[in-house]
Amino acid sequence: MTNDAGIRPEVAPSGPGCVECTDGGGWWFHLRRCAECGHIGCCDSSPEQHASKHAAETNHPIIQSYEPGEDWFWDFTTEEIVDGPELAPPANHPVTQPTPGPEGAVPADWVQHIHQ
């Protein structure tokens, strides 16, 4: 399924990590990129789930994985994987950045804190 509504391929990502976690000293499991505005947020397995909160607050329904080697898109309104175009680079966070991340902020018992 293709859904180009809510996708702006020319918009660059907001940075290498979750905007809210970085600003608030939090941490993430995986990262997601808003396909409309480039906002980088943490996934729904992360403690704060900022990507889905961003989608709900802004009505930007399409995200793309921001993990190295992943290029899938997700539509929060249909709850389905959708096709999308290549987005402005970079396509993922730096490969040197640990997952979970960011380095130094992830608790030793991080597995206890993820949503499954």
mmCIF file of N, CA and C in Angstrom, residues 11 14 18 31 38 41 49-50 56 60 68 75-76 78 80 89-90 92 97 101-102 105 107 110 114-115:
data_model
loop_
_atom_site.group_PDB
_atom_site.id
_atom_site.type_symbol
_atom_site.label_atom_id
_atom_site.label_comp_id
_atom_site.label_asym_id
_atom_site.label_seq_id
_atom_site.Cartn_x
_atom_site.Cartn_y
_atom_site.Cartn_z
ATOM 1 N N VAL A 11 12.384 16.837 3.466
ATOM 2 C CA VAL A 11 12.644 17.296 4.837
ATOM 3 C C VAL A 11 13.679 16.392 5.518
ATOM 4 N N SER A 14 15.476 15.559 12.182
ATOM 5 C CA SER A 14 15.773 16.583 13.182
ATOM 6 C C SER A 14 17.112 16.380 13.893
ATOM 7 N N CYS A 18 16.304 10.842 19.599
ATOM 8 C CA CYS A 18 14.973 11.299 19.983
ATOM 9 C C CYS A 18 15.075 12.709 20.553
ATOM 10 N N LEU A 31 14.652 4.158 17.173
ATOM 11 C CA LEU A 31 14.232 5.485 16.745
ATOM 12 C C LEU A 31 13.332 5.424 15.518
ATOM 13 N N GLY A 38 10.230 15.364 9.822
ATOM 14 C CA GLY A 38 11.585 14.929 10.150
ATOM 15 C C GLY A 38 11.858 14.717 11.631
ATOM 16 N N GLY A 41 11.809 10.561 16.984
ATOM 17 C CA GLY A 41 11.246 10.172 18.268
ATOM 18 C C GLY A 41 11.556 8.719 18.560
ATOM 19 N N GLN A 49 7.914 6.589 24.387
ATOM 20 C CA GLN A 49 7.109 6.441 23.157
ATOM 21 C C GLN A 49 6.859 7.779 22.451
ATOM 22 N N HIS A 50 7.910 8.562 22.270
ATOM 23 C CA HIS A 50 7.760 9.906 21.725
ATOM 24 C C HIS A 50 7.339 9.952 20.269
ATOM 25 N N ALA A 56 0.326 11.703 17.254
ATOM 26 C CA ALA A 56 -0.987 12.048 17.805
ATOM 27 C C ALA A 56 -1.148 13.552 17.999
ATOM 28 N N HIS A 60 0.625 14.015 12.190
ATOM 29 C CA HIS A 60 1.589 13.532 11.203
ATOM 30 C C HIS A 60 1.590 12.007 11.331
ATOM 31 N N PRO A 68 19.613 1.716 11.346
ATOM 32 C CA PRO A 68 20.414 1.262 10.218
ATOM 33 C C PRO A 68 19.876 -0.052 9.642
ATOM 34 N N ASP A 75 1.960 3.636 9.115
ATOM 35 C CA ASP A 75 0.891 4.629 9.167
ATOM 36 C C ASP A 75 0.113 4.419 10.459
ATOM 37 N N PHE A 76 0.171 5.382 11.371
ATOM 38 C CA PHE A 76 -0.535 5.265 12.645
ATOM 39 C C PHE A 76 -2.052 5.274 12.475
ATOM 40 N N THR A 78 -3.872 3.893 9.947
ATOM 41 C CA THR A 78 -4.360 2.593 9.469
ATOM 42 C C THR A 78 -3.746 1.427 10.230
ATOM 43 N N GLU A 80 -0.847 0.117 9.632
ATOM 44 C CA GLU A 80 -0.301 -0.770 8.607
ATOM 45 C C GLU A 80 1.044 -0.254 8.112
ATOM 46 N N PRO A 89 18.538 12.481 3.240
ATOM 47 C CA PRO A 89 19.501 11.860 4.142
ATOM 48 C C PRO A 89 19.716 12.678 5.419
ATOM 49 N N PRO A 90 20.259 12.035 6.442
ATOM 50 C CA PRO A 90 20.610 10.619 6.523
ATOM 51 C C PRO A 90 19.390 9.735 6.737
ATOM 52 N N ASN A 92 19.315 7.055 8.617
ATOM 53 C CA ASN A 92 19.320 6.418 9.940
ATOM 54 C C ASN A 92 20.255 7.169 10.873
ATOM 55 N N GLN A 97 26.354 4.994 16.925
ATOM 56 C CA GLN A 97 25.485 5.271 18.075
ATOM 57 C C GLN A 97 24.892 3.960 18.579
ATOM 58 N N GLY A 101 20.045 3.685 23.092
ATOM 59 C CA GLY A 101 20.902 4.845 23.240
ATOM 60 C C GLY A 101 20.171 5.958 23.958
ATOM 61 N N PRO A 102 20.821 7.068 24.124
ATOM 62 C CA PRO A 102 22.195 7.353 23.736
ATOM 63 C C PRO A 102 23.192 6.799 24.744
ATOM 64 N N ALA A 105 23.258 7.057 28.832
ATOM 65 C CA ALA A 105 21.948 7.353 29.428
ATOM 66 C C ALA A 105 21.100 6.110 29.668
ATOM 67 N N PRO A 107 19.971 2.748 31.312
ATOM 68 C CA PRO A 107 20.211 2.047 32.572
ATOM 69 C C PRO A 107 20.647 0.601 32.335
ATOM 70 N N TRP A 110 17.874 -1.915 31.430
ATOM 71 C CA TRP A 110 17.009 -1.321 30.416
ATOM 72 C C TRP A 110 15.925 -2.264 29.925
ATOM 73 N N ILE A 114 11.381 -1.594 28.885
ATOM 74 C CA ILE A 114 10.784 -1.451 27.552
ATOM 75 C C ILE A 114 9.362 -2.001 27.538
ATOM 76 N N HIS A 115 8.573 -1.425 26.625
ATOM 77 C CA HIS A 115 7.201 -1.885 26.397
ATOM 78 C C HIS A 115 7.242 -2.967 25.330
#
